[in-house]
């Protein structure tokens, strides 16, 4: 079977799982480029199109591909602008479907109903963002307006954004929500200028109760778009409409972003989401299993969580590979199959023992301090925090007694160690920066 025929079969698997309009919008302009042993490559007309497929349909596509190809494959998406179709009678593009939907229902059809606050896995690295999202749904337009969520790709920013919109619509079906990646906002604005329909554009984006703009960093350097967005922001904010934005970085780190926009983004609440820690990764895998109605041994989930430290998309990809083996052979993967999926480092990581000296080396490397400084008597502020993080991690990761930790760290009294461990433990629950430091030092172990 050639690649095109395979892709048609995959699309046939997908079609019953996606609404008619969404299937027509996102899949009608795709093209299969290659099918390899462990990867399929497709092309789409724009980066906006690519982001939508990855954010909303990646797991569905890889599952459908696994059904057709009888093996798990990774999805790669390329951009080919030649795939853009000219509009014709009866051939609705995404923007036109948007208009039809908003005429018949208040909310934008682009909100993904699968993303809710109820199925968002809360952990050490995202609890503040989750709490902020809850507060916004309880008091929209007042609590944290705007809400600005930032962090690396694949950590749940878009999930939270959709969940806020879905929660508000659930509470009040008359809520008008507009969701748009920043590229769509920009493209709609440019198109409105070309077609002399700026009033229609402004009505669409400024007559809503909540606006959710994904990847806001992409408007940087686009002067006319920033100008329009500035006025859109002011208009909505003055009416107490809720504004929610996501980005891969805080406003002050976005180059070529106008200072007046930076100040407005910073005028609300800014919360970050970091890469999930080990416990959260395990919880995410359990949640994905529950969604799929599947099960795997706990040790298998821990094996995946030990190896995959990047983001939830990669976690789900590895999980699908495990489930595909289970479906094919009627049993969970064996040790050889696990090693093939996760790499040889899987067995090594599962048997790795962390020693106190490794933690101290990791702390020293991260904070750029020496062994003499962390074990010495000096109590400068820049040394106390790294030292207490070392105490906490040695106690938690190595199960080392307080007295022994005191000996390792320069002969300190065990009550000093107890105080340091407890201080970091409490700080992790309330201080976002301490959370980040502890997680990043842990992730650096063994590197």
Short mmCIF file of C-alpha atoms in Angstrom, two decimals:
data_model
loop_
_atom_site.label_atom_id
_atom_site.label_comp_id
_atom_site.label_asym_id
_atom_site.label_seq_id
_atom_site.Cartn_x
_atom_site.Cartn_y
_atom_site.Cartn_z
CA UNK A 1 0.00 0.00 0.00
CA UNK A 2 1.42 3.40 -0.96
CA UNK A 3 1.66 6.39 1.37
CA UNK A 4 -1.38 8.19 -0.06
CA UNK A 5 -3.58 5.12 0.39
CA UNK A 6 -2.34 4.70 3.97
CA UNK A 7 -3.13 8.31 4.75
CA UNK A 8 -6.63 7.93 3.33
CA UNK A 9 -7.16 4.95 5.63
CA UNK A 10 -5.87 6.95 8.59
CA UNK A 11 -8.26 9.78 7.70
CA UNK A 12 -11.10 7.25 7.52
CA UNK A 13 -10.23 6.16 11.08
CA UNK A 14 -10.21 9.79 12.21
CA UNK A 15 -13.41 10.98 10.54
CA UNK A 16 -15.92 9.45 13.01
CA UNK A 17 -13.97 10.94 15.94
CA UNK A 18 -14.00 14.55 14.68
CA UNK A 19 -16.93 16.83 13.90
CA UNK A 20 -17.73 17.43 10.22
CA UNK A 21 -16.66 21.09 10.26
CA UNK A 22 -13.46 20.42 12.19
CA UNK A 23 -12.53 17.53 9.92
CA UNK A 24 -13.12 19.68 6.83
CA UNK A 25 -11.18 22.60 8.32
CA UNK A 26 -8.12 20.79 9.63
CA UNK A 27 -7.74 17.63 7.55
CA UNK A 28 -8.98 18.48 4.05
CA UNK A 29 -5.78 20.38 3.22
CA UNK A 30 -3.28 17.84 4.55
CA UNK A 31 -0.91 15.82 2.40
CA UNK A 32 1.07 12.71 3.28
CA UNK A 33 4.76 13.09 2.44
CA UNK A 34 6.34 9.94 3.83
CA UNK A 35 5.70 6.91 6.00
CA UNK A 36 8.79 5.45 7.65
CA UNK A 37 9.36 2.66 10.10
CA UNK A 38 8.58 4.83 13.12
CA UNK A 39 7.36 8.11 11.66
CA UNK A 40 4.78 9.62 9.35
CA UNK A 41 5.35 13.03 7.79
CA UNK A 42 2.48 15.19 6.57
CA UNK A 43 2.32 18.71 5.18
CA UNK A 44 -0.19 21.45 6.00
CA UNK A 45 -0.72 24.96 4.58
CA UNK A 46 0.37 27.14 7.55
CA UNK A 47 2.01 27.19 10.96
CA UNK A 48 -1.41 27.98 12.46
CA UNK A 49 -2.74 24.80 10.85
CA UNK A 50 0.25 22.85 12.20
CA UNK A 51 -0.22 24.15 15.75
CA UNK A 52 -3.92 23.28 15.73
CA UNK A 53 -3.26 19.70 14.60
CA UNK A 54 -0.53 19.23 17.22
CA UNK A 55 -2.51 20.79 20.06
CA UNK A 56 -5.89 19.25 19.33
CA UNK A 57 -5.45 16.11 17.27
CA UNK A 58 -1.92 14.71 17.60
CA UNK A 59 -2.90 11.80 19.85
CA UNK A 60 -5.93 10.98 17.65
CA UNK A 61 -3.75 10.97 14.54
CA UNK A 62 -1.05 8.73 16.05
CA UNK A 63 -3.69 6.33 17.42
CA UNK A 64 -5.39 6.12 14.01
CA UNK A 65 -2.01 5.59 12.34
CA UNK A 66 -1.22 2.80 14.80
CA UNK A 67 -4.51 1.13 13.87
CA UNK A 68 -3.71 1.23 10.15
CA UNK A 69 0.03 0.54 10.26
CA UNK A 70 -0.02 -1.92 13.18
CA UNK A 71 2.80 -0.04 14.87
CA UNK A 72 3.27 3.20 16.75
CA UNK A 73 4.61 6.14 14.73
CA UNK A 74 5.70 9.65 15.61
CA UNK A 75 3.93 12.48 13.77
CA UNK A 76 6.02 15.09 11.94
CA UNK A 77 4.28 18.08 10.34
CA UNK A 78 5.80 20.33 7.69
CA UNK A 79 4.42 23.54 6.19
CA UNK A 80 3.68 23.94 2.48
CA UNK A 81 1.76 27.12 1.62
CA UNK A 82 0.91 25.67 -1.80
CA UNK A 83 -1.71 23.54 -0.08
CA UNK A 84 -3.88 26.58 0.59
CA UNK A 85 -7.14 26.18 -1.29
CA UNK A 86 -8.93 29.05 -2.96
CA UNK A 87 -12.33 29.70 -1.48
CA UNK A 88 -15.24 28.52 -3.56
CA UNK A 89 -18.99 28.41 -3.08
CA UNK A 90 -19.77 25.93 -0.36
CA UNK A 91 -16.09 25.56 0.58
CA UNK A 92 -15.95 27.14 4.03
CA UNK A 93 -12.58 28.13 5.42
CA UNK A 94 -11.91 28.29 9.12
CA UNK A 95 -12.81 31.97 9.44
CA UNK A 96 -16.14 31.46 7.65
CA UNK A 97 -17.07 28.54 9.89
CA UNK A 98 -16.26 30.82 12.84
CA UNK A 99 -18.82 33.36 11.61
CA UNK A 100 -21.51 30.70 11.10
CA UNK A 101 -20.95 29.29 14.55
CA UNK A 102 -21.03 32.62 16.36
CA UNK A 103 -24.30 33.50 14.63
CA UNK A 104 -26.02 30.44 16.05
CA UNK A 105 -24.27 30.06 19.41
CA UNK A 106 -22.48 32.48 21.70
CA UNK A 107 -19.25 30.61 22.19
CA UNK A 108 -16.51 30.03 19.62
CA UNK A 109 -16.53 26.51 18.19
CA UNK A 110 -12.77 26.34 18.52
CA UNK A 111 -12.86 25.66 22.26
CA UNK A 112 -11.92 22.04 22.76
CA UNK A 113 -14.52 20.40 25.07
CA UNK A 114 -11.98 17.74 26.12
CA UNK A 115 -9.97 20.36 28.02
CA UNK A 116 -11.53 20.95 31.43
CA UNK A 117 -10.36 21.95 34.88
CA UNK A 118 -11.57 18.55 36.08
CA UNK A 119 -9.15 16.57 33.93
CA UNK A 120 -6.18 18.93 34.33
CA UNK A 121 -3.52 17.09 36.32
CA UNK A 122 -2.35 19.39 39.11
CA UNK A 123 1.20 19.02 40.40
CA UNK A 124 4.10 20.86 41.91
CA UNK A 125 4.95 22.73 38.72
CA UNK A 126 1.49 23.99 37.73
CA UNK A 127 -0.54 24.38 40.93
CA UNK A 128 -0.37 28.17 40.99
CA UNK A 129 -1.53 28.45 37.38
CA UNK A 130 -4.39 26.04 38.11
CA UNK A 131 -5.44 28.04 41.18
CA UNK A 132 -5.40 31.22 39.11
CA UNK A 133 -7.56 29.59 36.42
CA UNK A 134 -10.07 28.52 39.06
CA UNK A 135 -10.18 32.05 40.46
CA UNK A 136 -10.86 33.48 37.00
CA UNK A 137 -13.80 31.13 36.44
CA UNK A 138 -15.28 32.11 39.79
CA UNK A 139 -14.94 35.85 39.25
CA UNK A 140 -14.26 36.61 35.56
CA UNK A 141 -13.18 40.09 34.59
CA UNK A 142 -12.31 40.94 38.17
CA UNK A 143 -9.87 38.37 39.56
CA UNK A 144 -6.60 38.40 37.66
CA UNK A 145 -7.46 40.35 34.54
CA UNK A 146 -5.55 39.75 32.38
CA UNK A 147 -4.31 36.26 33.27
CA UNK A 148 -0.99 35.60 31.55
CA UNK A 149 0.23 31.97 31.60
CA UNK A 150 3.71 31.21 30.31
CA UNK A 151 6.02 28.22 30.04
CA UNK A 152 7.60 25.81 27.56
CA UNK A 153 5.66 23.87 24.94
CA UNK A 154 3.56 20.91 26.00
CA UNK A 155 3.10 21.70 29.71
CA UNK A 156 -0.65 22.42 29.69
CA UNK A 157 -1.01 26.15 28.96
CA UNK A 158 -3.50 25.64 26.14
CA UNK A 159 -5.38 23.05 28.20
CA UNK A 160 -5.88 25.57 31.02
CA UNK A 161 -6.92 28.28 28.57
CA UNK A 162 -9.60 26.09 26.99
CA UNK A 163 -10.67 24.86 30.42
CA UNK A 164 -11.32 28.43 31.58
CA UNK A 165 -13.50 29.09 28.54
CA UNK A 166 -15.37 25.81 28.90
CA UNK A 167 -15.98 26.39 32.62
CA UNK A 168 -17.43 29.86 32.05
CA UNK A 169 -19.68 28.62 29.23
CA UNK A 170 -20.82 25.72 31.42
CA UNK A 171 -21.81 28.15 34.17
CA UNK A 172 -23.51 30.52 31.73
CA UNK A 173 -24.34 29.18 28.24
CA UNK A 174 -24.85 32.76 27.02
CA UNK A 175 -21.19 33.56 27.59
CA UNK A 176 -19.52 34.64 24.37
CA UNK A 177 -15.97 33.28 24.28
CA UNK A 178 -13.45 33.91 21.53
CA UNK A 179 -10.41 31.65 21.30
CA UNK A 180 -7.70 32.35 18.75
CA UNK A 181 -3.99 31.71 18.40
CA UNK A 182 -2.22 35.05 17.92
CA UNK A 183 -1.47 34.12 14.30
CA UNK A 184 -5.19 33.86 13.61
CA UNK A 185 -5.80 37.26 15.17
CA UNK A 186 -3.08 38.70 12.97
CA UNK A 187 -4.30 36.97 9.79
CA UNK A 188 -7.91 38.00 10.46
CA UNK A 189 -6.80 41.61 10.95
CA UNK A 190 -4.77 41.64 7.73
CA UNK A 191 -7.64 40.09 5.81
CA UNK A 192 -10.07 42.67 7.22
CA UNK A 193 -7.86 45.46 5.89
CA UNK A 194 -7.66 43.86 2.45
CA UNK A 195 -11.42 43.29 2.29
CA UNK A 196 -12.24 46.63 3.96
CA UNK A 197 -14.13 44.85 6.73
CA UNK A 198 -12.30 46.12 9.83
CA UNK A 199 -15.59 46.94 11.57
CA UNK A 200 -16.66 43.33 11.27
CA UNK A 201 -13.27 42.21 12.59
CA UNK A 202 -13.48 44.57 15.57
CA UNK A 203 -17.03 43.52 16.37
CA UNK A 204 -15.94 39.88 16.37
CA UNK A 205 -13.03 40.38 18.74
CA UNK A 206 -14.39 43.17 20.92
CA UNK A 207 -17.94 42.03 21.64
CA UNK A 208 -17.03 38.98 23.71
CA UNK A 209 -17.19 38.23 27.43
CA UNK A 210 -13.87 36.39 27.41
CA UNK A 211 -11.02 36.40 24.90
CA UNK A 212 -8.35 33.71 24.92
CA UNK A 213 -5.25 34.35 22.82
CA UNK A 214 -2.75 31.51 22.53
CA UNK A 215 0.98 32.09 21.85
CA UNK A 216 0.75 35.86 22.21
CA UNK A 217 4.52 36.15 21.64
CA UNK A 218 3.99 35.84 17.88
CA UNK A 219 2.56 39.35 17.56
CA UNK A 220 5.97 40.80 18.49
CA UNK A 221 7.56 42.82 15.69
CA UNK A 222 4.19 43.17 13.88
CA UNK A 223 3.59 46.88 14.38
CA UNK A 224 0.11 47.21 12.88
CA UNK A 225 -1.10 44.04 14.62
CA UNK A 226 0.24 45.27 17.96
CA UNK A 227 -1.51 48.59 17.43
CA UNK A 228 -4.83 46.86 16.76
CA UNK A 229 -4.34 44.45 19.64
CA UNK A 230 -3.56 47.32 22.00
CA UNK A 231 -6.94 48.92 21.25
CA UNK A 232 -8.71 45.55 21.44
CA UNK A 233 -7.15 44.96 24.86
CA UNK A 234 -8.20 48.40 26.14
CA UNK A 235 -11.74 48.07 24.82
CA UNK A 236 -12.30 44.65 26.41
CA UNK A 237 -10.58 45.53 29.67
CA UNK A 238 -12.68 48.66 30.08
CA UNK A 239 -15.84 46.49 29.82
CA UNK A 240 -14.47 43.98 32.37
CA UNK A 241 -14.30 41.24 29.78
CA UNK A 242 -11.88 38.54 30.89
CA UNK A 243 -8.56 38.36 29.00
CA UNK A 244 -6.39 35.24 29.07
CA UNK A 245 -3.09 34.91 27.24
CA UNK A 246 -0.46 32.20 26.92
CA UNK A 247 3.14 32.54 25.86
CA UNK A 248 6.40 30.63 25.93
CA UNK A 249 8.04 33.40 28.00
CA UNK A 250 7.18 36.35 30.26
CA UNK A 251 6.40 39.70 28.59
CA UNK A 252 9.72 41.34 29.47
CA UNK A 253 11.56 38.59 27.56
CA UNK A 254 9.58 39.00 24.33
CA UNK A 255 11.72 40.98 21.92
CA UNK A 256 10.06 43.68 19.80
CA UNK A 257 6.93 43.68 21.98
CA UNK A 258 5.72 47.23 22.53
CA UNK A 259 6.28 48.51 26.07
CA UNK A 260 2.64 49.55 26.41
CA UNK A 261 1.59 45.94 25.77
CA UNK A 262 4.21 44.62 28.17
CA UNK A 263 2.89 46.89 30.91
CA UNK A 264 -0.68 45.75 30.29
CA UNK A 265 0.25 42.06 30.37
CA UNK A 266 2.16 42.66 33.59
CA UNK A 267 -0.77 44.56 35.06
CA UNK A 268 -2.71 41.38 35.74
CA UNK A 269 -1.45 38.07 37.11
CA UNK A 270 1.48 36.31 35.47
CA UNK A 271 1.97 32.63 36.36
CA UNK A 272 4.36 30.13 34.85
CA UNK A 273 4.07 26.40 34.28
CA UNK A 274 7.29 24.43 34.36
CA UNK A 275 8.03 20.98 32.99
CA UNK A 276 6.25 18.39 35.16
CA UNK A 277 8.20 16.73 37.96
CA UNK A 278 8.33 12.94 38.30
CA UNK A 279 5.19 12.57 40.45
CA UNK A 280 3.20 14.81 38.13
CA UNK A 281 4.40 12.87 35.09
CA UNK A 282 3.15 9.63 36.66
CA UNK A 283 -0.18 11.30 37.49
CA UNK A 284 -0.50 12.55 33.89
CA UNK A 285 0.09 9.04 32.56
CA UNK A 286 -2.56 7.64 34.90
CA UNK A 287 -4.99 10.30 33.75
CA UNK A 288 -4.33 9.48 30.09
CA UNK A 289 -4.89 5.80 30.80
CA UNK A 290 -8.18 6.60 32.50
CA UNK A 291 -9.31 8.68 29.50
CA UNK A 292 -8.55 5.76 27.19
CA UNK A 293 -10.13 3.17 29.50
CA UNK A 294 -6.83 1.28 29.63
CA UNK A 295 -4.47 0.04 32.32
CA UNK A 296 -0.76 -0.68 32.68
CA UNK A 297 1.37 -1.81 35.63
CA UNK A 298 2.53 1.01 37.93
CA UNK A 299 6.18 0.18 37.29
CA UNK A 300 5.66 0.72 33.55
CA UNK A 301 4.30 4.20 34.16
CA UNK A 302 7.25 4.98 36.41
CA UNK A 303 9.64 3.75 33.72
CA UNK A 304 8.13 6.19 31.23
CA UNK A 305 8.11 9.03 33.75
CA UNK A 306 11.77 8.40 34.63
CA UNK A 307 12.92 8.70 31.02
CA UNK A 308 10.58 11.30 29.53
CA UNK A 309 11.26 14.59 31.31
CA UNK A 310 10.27 16.98 28.51
CA UNK A 311 6.50 17.47 28.11
CA UNK A 312 3.10 15.81 28.16
CA UNK A 313 3.02 15.22 24.40
CA UNK A 314 6.10 13.02 24.52
CA UNK A 315 4.74 11.27 27.62
CA UNK A 316 1.54 10.41 25.77
CA UNK A 317 3.50 9.28 22.73
CA UNK A 318 5.47 6.74 24.77
CA UNK A 319 2.29 5.64 26.53
CA UNK A 320 0.61 4.95 23.18
CA UNK A 321 3.58 2.77 22.19
CA UNK A 322 3.16 0.72 25.39
CA UNK A 323 -0.58 0.36 24.77
CA UNK A 324 -0.03 -0.65 21.15
CA UNK A 325 2.19 -3.54 22.27
CA UNK A 326 -0.42 -4.54 24.84
CA UNK A 327 -3.13 -4.49 22.17
CA UNK A 328 -1.01 -6.45 19.69
CA UNK A 329 0.29 -9.11 22.08
CA UNK A 330 -2.41 -9.14 24.73
CA UNK A 331 0.07 -8.27 27.47
CA UNK A 332 2.08 -5.27 28.69
CA UNK A 333 5.55 -4.75 27.15
CA UNK A 334 8.36 -6.97 28.43
CA UNK A 335 11.79 -5.72 29.46
CA UNK A 336 13.26 -5.93 25.94
CA UNK A 337 10.32 -4.03 24.45
CA UNK A 338 10.53 -1.37 27.15
CA UNK A 339 14.22 -0.93 26.40
CA UNK A 340 13.44 -0.61 22.70
CA UNK A 341 10.77 2.06 23.32
CA UNK A 342 12.57 4.04 25.99
CA UNK A 343 16.16 3.34 24.99
CA UNK A 344 18.89 1.51 26.87
CA UNK A 345 18.90 4.21 29.51
CA UNK A 346 15.57 2.86 30.82
CA UNK A 347 17.10 -0.08 32.62
CA UNK A 348 19.97 2.07 33.82
CA UNK A 349 17.69 4.78 35.22
CA UNK A 350 15.43 2.32 37.00
CA UNK A 351 18.38 0.91 38.92
CA UNK A 352 20.26 4.17 39.47
CA UNK A 353 20.91 5.12 43.08
CA UNK A 354 21.39 8.79 43.85
CA UNK A 355 24.15 9.55 46.35
CA UNK A 356 24.57 12.68 48.52
CA UNK A 357 27.76 13.71 46.70
CA UNK A 358 25.86 13.69 43.37
CA UNK A 359 23.25 16.05 44.81
CA UNK A 360 25.92 18.37 46.19
CA UNK A 361 27.68 18.40 42.81
CA UNK A 362 24.38 19.17 41.08
CA UNK A 363 23.60 22.01 43.50
CA UNK A 364 27.10 23.45 43.14
CA UNK A 365 26.93 23.28 39.37
CA UNK A 366 23.47 24.83 39.21
CA UNK A 367 24.22 27.72 41.57
CA UNK A 368 27.85 28.08 40.40
CA UNK A 369 29.34 27.69 43.87
CA UNK A 370 32.21 25.55 45.16
CA UNK A 371 32.29 22.56 47.54
CA UNK A 372 34.09 24.69 50.13
CA UNK A 373 31.34 27.29 49.97
CA UNK A 374 28.43 24.87 50.44
CA UNK A 375 30.13 22.94 53.27
CA UNK A 376 31.85 25.92 54.87
CA UNK A 377 30.66 28.11 57.78
CA UNK A 378 29.75 31.21 55.76
CA UNK A 379 26.05 32.19 55.96
CA UNK A 380 25.67 34.69 53.14
CA UNK A 381 22.23 34.76 51.55
CA UNK A 382 23.55 33.46 48.22
CA UNK A 383 24.88 30.34 50.00
CA UNK A 384 22.08 29.60 52.49
CA UNK A 385 19.42 28.75 49.91
CA UNK A 386 21.60 26.34 47.85
CA UNK A 387 22.74 24.69 51.09
CA UNK A 388 19.16 24.20 52.29
CA UNK A 389 18.11 22.81 48.91
CA UNK A 390 21.00 20.34 49.18
CA UNK A 391 19.81 19.35 52.69
CA UNK A 392 16.28 18.84 51.43
CA UNK A 393 17.25 16.78 48.39
CA UNK A 394 19.74 14.59 50.27
CA UNK A 395 17.06 13.87 52.86
CA UNK A 396 14.28 13.23 50.32
CA UNK A 397 16.22 11.46 47.57
CA UNK A 398 18.81 9.52 49.58
CA UNK A 399 16.81 8.98 52.81
CA UNK A 400 19.90 10.06 54.71
CA UNK A 401 19.48 10.75 58.48
CA UNK A 402 19.74 14.36 59.66
CA UNK A 403 22.90 13.64 61.65
CA UNK A 404 24.63 12.16 58.60
CA UNK A 405 23.59 15.10 56.40
CA UNK A 406 25.08 17.42 59.00
CA UNK A 407 28.39 15.56 58.77
CA UNK A 408 28.38 15.70 54.97
CA UNK A 409 27.71 19.43 54.95
CA UNK A 410 30.64 20.47 57.12
CA UNK A 411 29.72 19.14 60.55
CA UNK A 412 26.46 21.02 61.04
CA UNK A 413 24.10 20.22 63.92
CA UNK A 414 21.18 17.95 63.09
CA UNK A 415 18.69 20.62 64.25
CA UNK A 416 20.10 22.96 61.58
CA UNK A 417 19.47 20.26 58.97
CA UNK A 418 15.92 19.67 60.24
CA UNK A 419 15.23 23.40 60.03
CA UNK A 420 16.65 23.63 56.49
CA UNK A 421 14.70 20.62 55.20
CA UNK A 422 11.43 21.87 56.69
CA UNK A 423 11.97 25.38 55.36
CA UNK A 424 12.35 24.13 51.77
CA UNK A 425 9.44 21.72 52.15
CA UNK A 426 7.14 24.57 53.21
CA UNK A 427 8.53 26.94 50.59
CA UNK A 428 7.82 24.46 47.80
CA UNK A 429 4.11 24.68 48.59
CA UNK A 430 3.89 28.47 48.32
CA UNK A 431 6.93 29.90 46.54
CA UNK A 432 6.99 29.44 42.77
CA UNK A 433 10.67 30.31 42.46
CA UNK A 434 11.74 27.73 45.08
CA UNK A 435 9.63 25.11 43.29
CA UNK A 436 11.43 25.88 40.05
CA UNK A 437 14.90 25.74 41.64
CA UNK A 438 14.29 22.37 43.31
CA UNK A 439 12.84 20.83 40.16
CA UNK A 440 15.65 22.07 37.93
CA UNK A 441 18.36 20.85 40.32
CA UNK A 442 16.66 17.43 40.44
CA UNK A 443 16.42 17.28 36.67
CA UNK A 444 20.11 18.07 36.42
CA UNK A 445 21.07 15.03 38.51
CA UNK A 446 23.05 12.58 36.43
CA UNK A 447 23.53 15.01 33.54
#
